[in-house]
Tab-separated table of C-alpha atoms and ligand atoms in Angstrom:
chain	number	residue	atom	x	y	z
A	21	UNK	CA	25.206	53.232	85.941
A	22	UNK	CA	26.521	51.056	83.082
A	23	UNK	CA	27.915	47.998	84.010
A	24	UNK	CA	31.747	48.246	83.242
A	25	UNK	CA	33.029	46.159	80.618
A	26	UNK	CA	35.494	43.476	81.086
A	27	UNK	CA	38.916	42.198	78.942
A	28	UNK	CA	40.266	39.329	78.880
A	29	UNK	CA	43.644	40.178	78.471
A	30	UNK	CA	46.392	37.312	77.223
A	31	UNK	CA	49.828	37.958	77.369
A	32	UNK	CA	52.062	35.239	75.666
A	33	UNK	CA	56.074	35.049	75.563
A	34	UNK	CA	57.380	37.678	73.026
A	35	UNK	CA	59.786	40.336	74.157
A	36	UNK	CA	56.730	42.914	74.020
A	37	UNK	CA	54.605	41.089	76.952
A	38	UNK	CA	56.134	44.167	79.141
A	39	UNK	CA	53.942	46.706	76.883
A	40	UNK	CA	51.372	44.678	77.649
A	41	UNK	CA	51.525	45.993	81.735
A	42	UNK	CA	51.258	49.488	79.579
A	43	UNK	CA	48.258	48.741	78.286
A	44	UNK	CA	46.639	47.062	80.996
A	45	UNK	CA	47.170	50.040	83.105
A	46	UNK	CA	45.368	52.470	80.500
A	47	UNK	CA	42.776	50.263	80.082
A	48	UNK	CA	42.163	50.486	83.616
A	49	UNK	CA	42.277	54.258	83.729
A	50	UNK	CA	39.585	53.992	81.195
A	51	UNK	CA	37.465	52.466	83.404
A	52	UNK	CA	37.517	48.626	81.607
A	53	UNK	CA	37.908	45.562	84.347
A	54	UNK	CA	40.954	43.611	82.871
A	55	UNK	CA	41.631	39.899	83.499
A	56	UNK	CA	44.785	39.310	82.492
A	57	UNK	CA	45.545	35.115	81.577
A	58	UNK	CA	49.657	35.176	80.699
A	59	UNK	CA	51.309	31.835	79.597
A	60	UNK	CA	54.156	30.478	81.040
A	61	UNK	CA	56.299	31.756	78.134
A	62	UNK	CA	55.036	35.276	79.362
A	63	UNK	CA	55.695	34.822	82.950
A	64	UNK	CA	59.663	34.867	82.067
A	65	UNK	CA	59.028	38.195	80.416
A	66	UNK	CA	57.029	39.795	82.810
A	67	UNK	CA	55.918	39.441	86.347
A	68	UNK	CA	52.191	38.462	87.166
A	69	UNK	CA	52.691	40.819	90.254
A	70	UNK	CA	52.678	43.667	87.478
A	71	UNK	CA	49.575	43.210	86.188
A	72	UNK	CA	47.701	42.263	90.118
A	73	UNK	CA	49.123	45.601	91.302
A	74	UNK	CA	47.616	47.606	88.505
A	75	UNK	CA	44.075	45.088	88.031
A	76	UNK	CA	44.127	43.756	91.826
A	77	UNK	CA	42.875	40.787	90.968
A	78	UNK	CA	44.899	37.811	90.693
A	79	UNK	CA	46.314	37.229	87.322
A	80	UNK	CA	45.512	34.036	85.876
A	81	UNK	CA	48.414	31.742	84.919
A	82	UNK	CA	48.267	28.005	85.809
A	83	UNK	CA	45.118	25.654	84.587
A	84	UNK	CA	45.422	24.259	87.590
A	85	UNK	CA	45.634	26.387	89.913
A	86	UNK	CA	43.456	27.031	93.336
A	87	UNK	CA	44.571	30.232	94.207
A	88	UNK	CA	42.247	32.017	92.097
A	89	UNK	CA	38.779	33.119	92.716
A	90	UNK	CA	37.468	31.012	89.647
A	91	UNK	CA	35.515	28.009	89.721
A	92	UNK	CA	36.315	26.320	85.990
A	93	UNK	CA	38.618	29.323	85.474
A	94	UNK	CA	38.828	29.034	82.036
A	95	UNK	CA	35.328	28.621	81.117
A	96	UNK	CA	34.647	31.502	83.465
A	97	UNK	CA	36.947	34.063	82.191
A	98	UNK	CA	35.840	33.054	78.717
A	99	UNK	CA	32.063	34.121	79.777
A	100	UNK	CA	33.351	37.137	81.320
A	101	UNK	CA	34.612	38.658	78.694
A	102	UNK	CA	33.179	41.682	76.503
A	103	UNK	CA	36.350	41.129	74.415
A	104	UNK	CA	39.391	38.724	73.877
A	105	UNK	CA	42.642	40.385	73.381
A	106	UNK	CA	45.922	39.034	73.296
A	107	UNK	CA	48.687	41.648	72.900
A	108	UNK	CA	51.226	40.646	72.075
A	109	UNK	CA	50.513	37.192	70.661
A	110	UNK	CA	53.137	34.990	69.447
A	111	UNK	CA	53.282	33.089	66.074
A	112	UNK	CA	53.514	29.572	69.069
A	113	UNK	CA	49.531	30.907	70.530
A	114	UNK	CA	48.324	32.393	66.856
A	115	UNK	CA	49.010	28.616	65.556
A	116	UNK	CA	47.078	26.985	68.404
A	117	UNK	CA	43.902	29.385	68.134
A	118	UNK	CA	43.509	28.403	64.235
A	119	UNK	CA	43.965	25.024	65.011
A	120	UNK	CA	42.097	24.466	68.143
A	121	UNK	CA	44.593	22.940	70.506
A	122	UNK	CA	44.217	23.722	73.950
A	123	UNK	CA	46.944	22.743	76.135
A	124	UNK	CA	47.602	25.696	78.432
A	125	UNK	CA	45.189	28.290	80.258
A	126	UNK	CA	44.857	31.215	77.368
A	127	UNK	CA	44.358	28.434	74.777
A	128	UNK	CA	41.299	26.792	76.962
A	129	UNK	CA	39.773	30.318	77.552
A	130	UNK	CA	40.476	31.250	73.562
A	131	UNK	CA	38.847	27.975	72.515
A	132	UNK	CA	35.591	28.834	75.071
A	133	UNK	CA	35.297	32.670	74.211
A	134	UNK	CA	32.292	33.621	71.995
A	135	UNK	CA	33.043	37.726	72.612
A	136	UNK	CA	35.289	39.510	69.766
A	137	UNK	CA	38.836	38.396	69.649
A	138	UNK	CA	41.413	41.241	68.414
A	139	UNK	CA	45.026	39.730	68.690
A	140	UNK	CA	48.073	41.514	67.697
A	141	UNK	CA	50.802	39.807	66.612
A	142	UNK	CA	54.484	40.768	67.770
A	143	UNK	CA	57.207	38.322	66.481
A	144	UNK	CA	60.515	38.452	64.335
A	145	UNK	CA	59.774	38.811	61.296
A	146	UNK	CA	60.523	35.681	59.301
A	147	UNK	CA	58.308	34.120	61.509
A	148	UNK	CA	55.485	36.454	60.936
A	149	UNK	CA	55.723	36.391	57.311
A	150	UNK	CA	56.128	32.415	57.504
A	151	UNK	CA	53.645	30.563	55.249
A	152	UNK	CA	52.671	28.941	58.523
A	153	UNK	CA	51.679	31.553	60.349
A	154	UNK	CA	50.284	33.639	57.623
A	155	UNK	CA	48.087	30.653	56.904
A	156	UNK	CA	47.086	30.828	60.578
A	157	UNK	CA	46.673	34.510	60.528
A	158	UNK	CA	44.583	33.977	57.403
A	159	UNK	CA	42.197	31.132	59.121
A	160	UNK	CA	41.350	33.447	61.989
A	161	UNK	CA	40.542	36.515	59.805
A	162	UNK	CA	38.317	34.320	58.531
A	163	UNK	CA	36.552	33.103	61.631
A	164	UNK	CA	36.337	36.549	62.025
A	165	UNK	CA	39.089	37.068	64.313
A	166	UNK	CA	40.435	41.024	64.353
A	167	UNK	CA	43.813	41.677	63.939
A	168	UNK	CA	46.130	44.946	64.682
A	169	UNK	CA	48.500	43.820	62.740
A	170	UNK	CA	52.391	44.220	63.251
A	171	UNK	CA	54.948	47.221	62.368
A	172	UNK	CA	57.845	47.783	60.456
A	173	UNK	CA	60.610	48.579	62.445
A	174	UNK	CA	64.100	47.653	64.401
A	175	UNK	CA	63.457	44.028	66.577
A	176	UNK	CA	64.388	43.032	69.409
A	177	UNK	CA	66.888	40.059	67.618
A	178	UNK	CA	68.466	42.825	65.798
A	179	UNK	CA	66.234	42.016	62.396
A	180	UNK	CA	64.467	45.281	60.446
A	181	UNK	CA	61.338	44.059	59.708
A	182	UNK	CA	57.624	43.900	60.417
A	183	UNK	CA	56.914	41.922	63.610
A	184	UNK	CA	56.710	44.852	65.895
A	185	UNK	CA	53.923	44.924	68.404
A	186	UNK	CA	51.506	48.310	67.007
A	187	UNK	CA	51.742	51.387	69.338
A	188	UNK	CA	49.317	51.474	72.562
A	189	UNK	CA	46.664	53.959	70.760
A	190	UNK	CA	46.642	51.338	68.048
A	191	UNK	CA	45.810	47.929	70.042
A	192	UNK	CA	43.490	50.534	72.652
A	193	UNK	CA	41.692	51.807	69.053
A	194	UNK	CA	41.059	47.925	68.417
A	195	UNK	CA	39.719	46.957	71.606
A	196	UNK	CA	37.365	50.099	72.055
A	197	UNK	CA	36.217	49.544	68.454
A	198	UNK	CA	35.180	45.425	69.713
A	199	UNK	CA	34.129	46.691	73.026
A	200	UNK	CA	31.734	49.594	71.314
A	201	UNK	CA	30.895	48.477	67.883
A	202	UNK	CA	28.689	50.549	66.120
A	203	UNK	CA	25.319	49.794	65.511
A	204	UNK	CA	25.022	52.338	62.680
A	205	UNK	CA	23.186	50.245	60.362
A	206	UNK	CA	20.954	48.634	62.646
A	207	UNK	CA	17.467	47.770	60.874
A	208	UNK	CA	19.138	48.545	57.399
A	209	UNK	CA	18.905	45.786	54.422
A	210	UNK	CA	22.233	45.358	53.171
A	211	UNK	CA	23.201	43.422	49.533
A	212	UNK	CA	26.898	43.555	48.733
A	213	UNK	CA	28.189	41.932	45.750
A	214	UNK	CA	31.865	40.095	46.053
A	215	UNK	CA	34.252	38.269	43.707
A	216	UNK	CA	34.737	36.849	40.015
A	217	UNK	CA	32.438	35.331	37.986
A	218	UNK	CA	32.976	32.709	35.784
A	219	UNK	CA	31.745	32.494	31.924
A	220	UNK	CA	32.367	29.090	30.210
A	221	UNK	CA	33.969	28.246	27.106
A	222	UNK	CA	33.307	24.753	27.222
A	223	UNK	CA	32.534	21.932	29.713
A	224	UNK	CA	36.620	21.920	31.480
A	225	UNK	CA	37.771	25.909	30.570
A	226	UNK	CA	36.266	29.495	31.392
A	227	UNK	CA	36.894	33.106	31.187
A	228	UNK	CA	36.936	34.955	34.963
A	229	UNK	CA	39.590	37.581	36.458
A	230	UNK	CA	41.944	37.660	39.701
A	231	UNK	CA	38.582	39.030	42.398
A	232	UNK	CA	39.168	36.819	45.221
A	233	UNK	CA	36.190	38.123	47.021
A	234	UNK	CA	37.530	39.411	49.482
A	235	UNK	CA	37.169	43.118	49.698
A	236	UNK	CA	33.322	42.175	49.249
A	237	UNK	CA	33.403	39.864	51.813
A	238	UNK	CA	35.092	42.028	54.281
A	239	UNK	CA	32.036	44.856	53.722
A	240	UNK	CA	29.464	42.755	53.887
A	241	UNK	CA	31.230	41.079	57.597
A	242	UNK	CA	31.591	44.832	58.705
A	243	UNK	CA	27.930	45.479	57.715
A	244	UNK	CA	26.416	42.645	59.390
A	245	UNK	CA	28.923	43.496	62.440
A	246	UNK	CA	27.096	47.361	62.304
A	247	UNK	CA	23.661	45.570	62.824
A	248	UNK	CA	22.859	45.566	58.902
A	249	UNK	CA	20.379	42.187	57.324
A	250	UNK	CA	23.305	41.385	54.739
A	251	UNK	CA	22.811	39.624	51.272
A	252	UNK	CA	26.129	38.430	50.243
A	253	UNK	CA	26.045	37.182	46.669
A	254	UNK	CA	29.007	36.053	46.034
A	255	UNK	CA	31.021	34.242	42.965
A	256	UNK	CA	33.035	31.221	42.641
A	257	UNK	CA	35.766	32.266	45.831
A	258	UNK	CA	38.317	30.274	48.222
A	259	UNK	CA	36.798	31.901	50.959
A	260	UNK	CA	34.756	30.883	54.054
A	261	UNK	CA	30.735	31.744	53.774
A	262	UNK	CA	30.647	34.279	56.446
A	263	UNK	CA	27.696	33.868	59.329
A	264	UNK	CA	24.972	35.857	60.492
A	265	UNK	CA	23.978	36.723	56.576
A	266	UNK	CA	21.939	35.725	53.887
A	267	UNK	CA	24.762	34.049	51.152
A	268	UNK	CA	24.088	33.644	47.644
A	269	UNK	CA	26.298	31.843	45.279
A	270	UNK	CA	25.711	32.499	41.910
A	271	UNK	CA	28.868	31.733	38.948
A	272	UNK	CA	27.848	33.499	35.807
A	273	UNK	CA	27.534	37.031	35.272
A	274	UNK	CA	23.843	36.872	34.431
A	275	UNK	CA	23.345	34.522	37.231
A	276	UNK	CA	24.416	37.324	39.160
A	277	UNK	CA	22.446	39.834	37.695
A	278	UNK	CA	19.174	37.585	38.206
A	279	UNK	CA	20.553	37.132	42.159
A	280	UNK	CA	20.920	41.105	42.394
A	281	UNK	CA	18.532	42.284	40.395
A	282	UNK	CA	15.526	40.150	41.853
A	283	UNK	CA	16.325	41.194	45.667
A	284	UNK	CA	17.482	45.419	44.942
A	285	UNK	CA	13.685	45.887	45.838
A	286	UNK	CA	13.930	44.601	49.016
A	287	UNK	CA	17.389	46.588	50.108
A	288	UNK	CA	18.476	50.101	51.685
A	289	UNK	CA	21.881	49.900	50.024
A	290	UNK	CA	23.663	48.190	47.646
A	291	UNK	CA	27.427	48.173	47.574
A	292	UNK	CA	28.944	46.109	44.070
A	293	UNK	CA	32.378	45.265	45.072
A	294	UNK	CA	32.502	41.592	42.697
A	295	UNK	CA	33.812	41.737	39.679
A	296	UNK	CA	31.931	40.210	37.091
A	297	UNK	CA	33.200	39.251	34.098
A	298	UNK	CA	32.250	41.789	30.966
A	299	UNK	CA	32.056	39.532	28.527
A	300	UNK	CA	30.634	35.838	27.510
A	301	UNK	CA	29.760	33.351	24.782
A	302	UNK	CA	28.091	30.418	23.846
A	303	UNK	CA	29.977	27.883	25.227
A	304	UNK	CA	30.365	24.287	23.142
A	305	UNK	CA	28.852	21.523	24.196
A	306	UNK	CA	32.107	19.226	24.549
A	307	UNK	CA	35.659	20.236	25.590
A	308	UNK	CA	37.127	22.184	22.526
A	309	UNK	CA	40.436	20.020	20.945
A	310	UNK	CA	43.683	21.366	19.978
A	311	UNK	CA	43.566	20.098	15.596
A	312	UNK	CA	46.526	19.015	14.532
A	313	UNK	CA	47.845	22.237	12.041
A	314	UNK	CA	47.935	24.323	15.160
A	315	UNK	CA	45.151	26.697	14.539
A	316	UNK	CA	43.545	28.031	17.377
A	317	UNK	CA	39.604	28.654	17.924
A	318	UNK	CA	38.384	32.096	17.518
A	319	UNK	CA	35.911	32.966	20.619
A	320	UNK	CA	32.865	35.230	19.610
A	321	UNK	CA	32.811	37.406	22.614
A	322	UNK	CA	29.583	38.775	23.840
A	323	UNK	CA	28.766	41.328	26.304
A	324	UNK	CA	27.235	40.366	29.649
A	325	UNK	CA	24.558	42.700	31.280
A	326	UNK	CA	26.122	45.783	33.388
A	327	UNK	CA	24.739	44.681	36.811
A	328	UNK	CA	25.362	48.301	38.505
A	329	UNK	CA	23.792	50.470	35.351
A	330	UNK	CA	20.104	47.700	36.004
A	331	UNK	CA	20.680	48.948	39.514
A	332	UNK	CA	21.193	53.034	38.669
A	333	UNK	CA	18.304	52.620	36.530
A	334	UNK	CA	15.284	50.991	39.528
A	335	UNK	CA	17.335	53.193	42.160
A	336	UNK	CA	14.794	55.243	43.720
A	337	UNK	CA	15.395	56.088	47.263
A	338	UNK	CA	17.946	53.634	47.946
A	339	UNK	CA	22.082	53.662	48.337
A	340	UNK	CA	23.995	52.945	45.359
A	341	UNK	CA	27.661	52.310	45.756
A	342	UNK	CA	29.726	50.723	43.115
A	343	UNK	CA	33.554	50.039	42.672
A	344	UNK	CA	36.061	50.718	39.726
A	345	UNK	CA	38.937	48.811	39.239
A	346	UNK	CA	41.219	50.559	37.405
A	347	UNK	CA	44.859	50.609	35.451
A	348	UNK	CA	45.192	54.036	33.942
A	349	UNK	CA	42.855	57.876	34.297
A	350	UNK	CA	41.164	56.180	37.619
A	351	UNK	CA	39.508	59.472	38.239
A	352	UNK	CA	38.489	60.532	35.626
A	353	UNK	CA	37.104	56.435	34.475
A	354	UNK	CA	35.513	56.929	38.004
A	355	UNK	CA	33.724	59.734	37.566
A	356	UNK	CA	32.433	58.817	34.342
A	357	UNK	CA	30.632	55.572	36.028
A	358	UNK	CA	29.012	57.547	38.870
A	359	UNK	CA	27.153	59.561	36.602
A	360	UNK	CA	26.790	57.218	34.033
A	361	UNK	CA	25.427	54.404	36.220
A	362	UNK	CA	23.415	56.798	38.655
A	363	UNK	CA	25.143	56.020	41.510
A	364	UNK	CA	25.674	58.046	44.864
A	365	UNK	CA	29.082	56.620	45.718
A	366	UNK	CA	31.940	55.011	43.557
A	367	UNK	CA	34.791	53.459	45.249
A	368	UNK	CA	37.458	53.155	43.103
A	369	UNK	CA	40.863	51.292	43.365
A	370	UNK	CA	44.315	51.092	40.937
A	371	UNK	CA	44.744	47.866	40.395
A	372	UNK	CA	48.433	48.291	39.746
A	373	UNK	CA	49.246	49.952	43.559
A	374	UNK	CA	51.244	47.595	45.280
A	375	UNK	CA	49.058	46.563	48.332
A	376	UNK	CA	45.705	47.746	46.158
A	377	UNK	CA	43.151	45.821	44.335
A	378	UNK	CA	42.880	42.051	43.712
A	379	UNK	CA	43.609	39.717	46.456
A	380	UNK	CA	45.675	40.715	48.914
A	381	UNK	CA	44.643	41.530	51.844
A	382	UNK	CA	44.782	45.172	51.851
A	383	UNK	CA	43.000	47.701	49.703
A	384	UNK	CA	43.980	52.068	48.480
A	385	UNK	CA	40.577	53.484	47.859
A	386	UNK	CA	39.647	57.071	46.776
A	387	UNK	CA	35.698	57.257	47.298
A	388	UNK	CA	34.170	59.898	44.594
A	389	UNK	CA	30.588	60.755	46.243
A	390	UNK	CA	27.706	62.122	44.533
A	391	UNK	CA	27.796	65.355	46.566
A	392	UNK	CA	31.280	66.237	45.210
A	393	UNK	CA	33.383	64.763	48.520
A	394	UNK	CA	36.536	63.235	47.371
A	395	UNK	CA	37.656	60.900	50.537
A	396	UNK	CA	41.008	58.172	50.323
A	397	UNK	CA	40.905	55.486	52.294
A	398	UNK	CA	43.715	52.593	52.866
A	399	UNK	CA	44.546	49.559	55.241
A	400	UNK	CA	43.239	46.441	55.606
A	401	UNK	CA	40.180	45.412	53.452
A	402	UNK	CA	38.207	45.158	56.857
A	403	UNK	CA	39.700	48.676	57.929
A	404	UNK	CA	38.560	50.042	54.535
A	405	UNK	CA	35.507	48.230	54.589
A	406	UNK	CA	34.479	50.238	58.053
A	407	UNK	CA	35.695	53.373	56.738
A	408	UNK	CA	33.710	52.899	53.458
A	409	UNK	CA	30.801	52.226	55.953
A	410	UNK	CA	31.500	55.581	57.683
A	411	UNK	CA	30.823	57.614	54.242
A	412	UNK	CA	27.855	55.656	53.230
A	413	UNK	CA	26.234	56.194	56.796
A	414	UNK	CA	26.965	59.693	56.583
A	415	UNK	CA	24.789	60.265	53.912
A	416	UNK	CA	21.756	57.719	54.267
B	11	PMT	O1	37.950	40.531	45.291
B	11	PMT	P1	39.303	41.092	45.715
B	11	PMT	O2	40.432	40.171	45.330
B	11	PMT	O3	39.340	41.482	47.166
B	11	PMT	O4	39.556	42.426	44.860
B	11	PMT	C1	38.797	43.550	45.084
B	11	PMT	C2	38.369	44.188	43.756
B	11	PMT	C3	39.592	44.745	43.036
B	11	PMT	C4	37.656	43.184	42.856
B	11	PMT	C5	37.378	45.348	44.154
B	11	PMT	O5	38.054	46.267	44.975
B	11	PMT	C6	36.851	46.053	42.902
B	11	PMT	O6	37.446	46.996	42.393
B	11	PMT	N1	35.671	45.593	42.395
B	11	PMT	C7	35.112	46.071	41.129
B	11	PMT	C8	35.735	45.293	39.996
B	11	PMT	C9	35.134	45.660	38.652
B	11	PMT	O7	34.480	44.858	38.044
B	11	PMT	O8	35.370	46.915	38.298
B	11	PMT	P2	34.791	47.551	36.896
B	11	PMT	O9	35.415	48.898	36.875
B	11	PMT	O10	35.042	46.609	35.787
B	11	PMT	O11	33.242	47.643	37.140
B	11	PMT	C10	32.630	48.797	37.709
B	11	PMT	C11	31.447	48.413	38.556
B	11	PMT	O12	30.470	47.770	37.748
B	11	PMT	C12	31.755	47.468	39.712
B	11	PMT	O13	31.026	47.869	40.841
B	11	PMT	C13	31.270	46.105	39.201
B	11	PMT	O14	30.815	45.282	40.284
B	11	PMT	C14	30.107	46.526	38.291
B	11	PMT	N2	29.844	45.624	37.157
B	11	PMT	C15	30.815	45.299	36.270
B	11	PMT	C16	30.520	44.485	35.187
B	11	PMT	C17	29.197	44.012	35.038
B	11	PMT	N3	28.862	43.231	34.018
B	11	PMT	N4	28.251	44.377	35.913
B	11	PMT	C18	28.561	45.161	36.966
B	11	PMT	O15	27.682	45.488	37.790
């Protein structure tokens, strides 16, 4: 029989810890073993008796304690565990975890655990949107913590707002997904392209575009996370080099085309989320001056190489997914690209949607395949990332 697997279940002071009994119990039912760690915050929102009578094991609370069956209890929950959840987590424990301070029990345990975290945030909702705590938020995405992140809805201090804890099939959805994660594209060669590139005008100035990266750096994270090899190449970008992959930085356009170009061989799939700049020009040797009558320098434009029409054109057997960013006939633009380039899959995205395109941290997708399916896809870029994953394994 397969060994059950085990949560490590923190529970910090919001008004939502009671939902977190809720969940504890249907994890349970579903035959996970549950540790649950609450702070002291918690404990004045909900009884550690709760959770014993529905886990019967003691519920972990104190640092110090004796009573439990621990011997370095925080080290040893943080082995135990298949996955870290805490549900709800406050904006006090999110802020710790991103900045490593360890000063209670769950904060020890959080900074030992290796196994997926998933956290999901319930607050009100000033302090969720706070610059602070989106920072935070934003530090542990990119460490690779998960997220369910909060709904919109009445709060307990009276506010409308997001900071609600998500529903129980939500945060259960999350911790299945860490607990299980597919292995889909085990033994497959992954390259995914991801952000701007950068064509210089002179030595101080250049011509790029708003990518941030990180729609390509959430696929190629979700790929590696499915068992994929990834090659991430990857322009100029704020963001974190992700682990566990091959990372190429490249900052022209032709610099990426050499980077993706030379390695397509070697690769199952190929998904071109970056967006490369379209066109370039000689750049001058010295830092161009404003003249004194005002004028102002005409730049003789240039196209740069189309990096997904090379690919269409050495395809053979392989995967060939590519991304439009649109403002205006995305269909129809979209279309027109998958046949032109030769591509199996085109992923494309209105760049004018609120909460679609450049970077924020969601994405609105309509995937146009080569087979005729027409599939929309929305959510996080990591949630759209998986379910772009989904169609491409599909059809491998
Ligand atoms: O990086 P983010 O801030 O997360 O934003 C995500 C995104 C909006 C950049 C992403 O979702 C996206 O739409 N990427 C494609 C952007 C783009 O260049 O679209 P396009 O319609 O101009 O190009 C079509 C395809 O050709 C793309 O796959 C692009 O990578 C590729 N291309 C473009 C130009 C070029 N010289 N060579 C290429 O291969």
């Amino acid at each position: 029989m397969e060994a059950k697997k085990t949560v490590v279940l923190g529970v910090t002071g919001s008004v939502a810890a009671y939902k977190a009994v809720g969940l504890c119990s249907a994890l349970v039912k579903k035959g996970v073993e549950v540790y649950p760690v609450l702070t002291q915050s918690a404990v004045r929102f909900v009884a550690p008796l709760s959770f014993e009578s529905i886990t019967h094991t003691p519920c972990a609370v104190d640092q110090f304690s004796r009573e439990t069956p621990w011997e370095i209890e925080h080290i040893a929950l943080a082995k135990r565990a298949d996955v870290f959840a805490v549900m709800p987590a406050t904006a006090n424990f999110i802020g710790k975890y991103a900045n490593g301070i360890a000063d209670d029990l769950l904060t020890t345990v959080a900074m030992a655990v290796t196994a997926p975290a998933v956290l999901a945030p319930a607050m009100n909702s000033a302090m969720y949107l706070s610059p602070a705590n989106q920072h935070n938020m934003k530090v542990l995405k990119e460490r690779g913590v998960r997220f369910v992140e909060a709904e919109s809805g009445p709060l307990a201090c009276g506010d409308v707002g997001v900071g609600r804890l998500a529903g129980e099939e939500a945060l259960l959805a999350a911790i299945f997904a860490a607990l299980y994660p597919k292995r889909d594209f085990a033994g497959r060669r992954v390259l995914v392209t991801a952000g701007p590139t950068r064509e210089p005008i002179d030595p101080v100035r250049y011509i790029s575009n708003r990518s941030s990266g990180k729609m390509g750096y959430a696929i190629a994270m979700a790929a590696r996370d499915r068992g994929a090899q990834v090659t991430l190449v990857t322009g100029p970008t704020a963001l974190e080099a992700p682990g566990g992959m091959e990372v190429v930085r490249v900052t022209t356009t032709q610099e990426m085309y050499d980077a993706v170009t030379s390695r397509f061989p070697g690769m199952d799939v190929a998904i071109k989320a970056a967006a490369p700049a379209d066109f370039t020009l000689d750049p001058a040797e010295n830092k161009i001056k404003k003249t004194e009558e005002g004028g102002a320098p005409v730049l003789a434009l240039r196209r740069t190489p189309d990096i997904l029409a090379a690919l269409g054109r050495q395809k053979g057997g392989r995967f060939l997914c590519g991304f439009a960013a649109e403002t205006q006939d995305v269909e129809s633009y979209a279309l027109g690209k998958l046949e032109r380039k030769n591509l199996d899959m085109i992923a494309a995205n209105d760049v004018t949607k609120p909460g679609a395109g450049f970077d924020g941290d969601t994405n609105i997708v309509t995937l146009y395949a080569r087979d005729g399916a027409k599939v929309q896809l929305s959510g996080t870029k990591r949630a759209v990332a998986d379910a772009l994953l989904d169609e491409i394994a599909k059809r491998l």
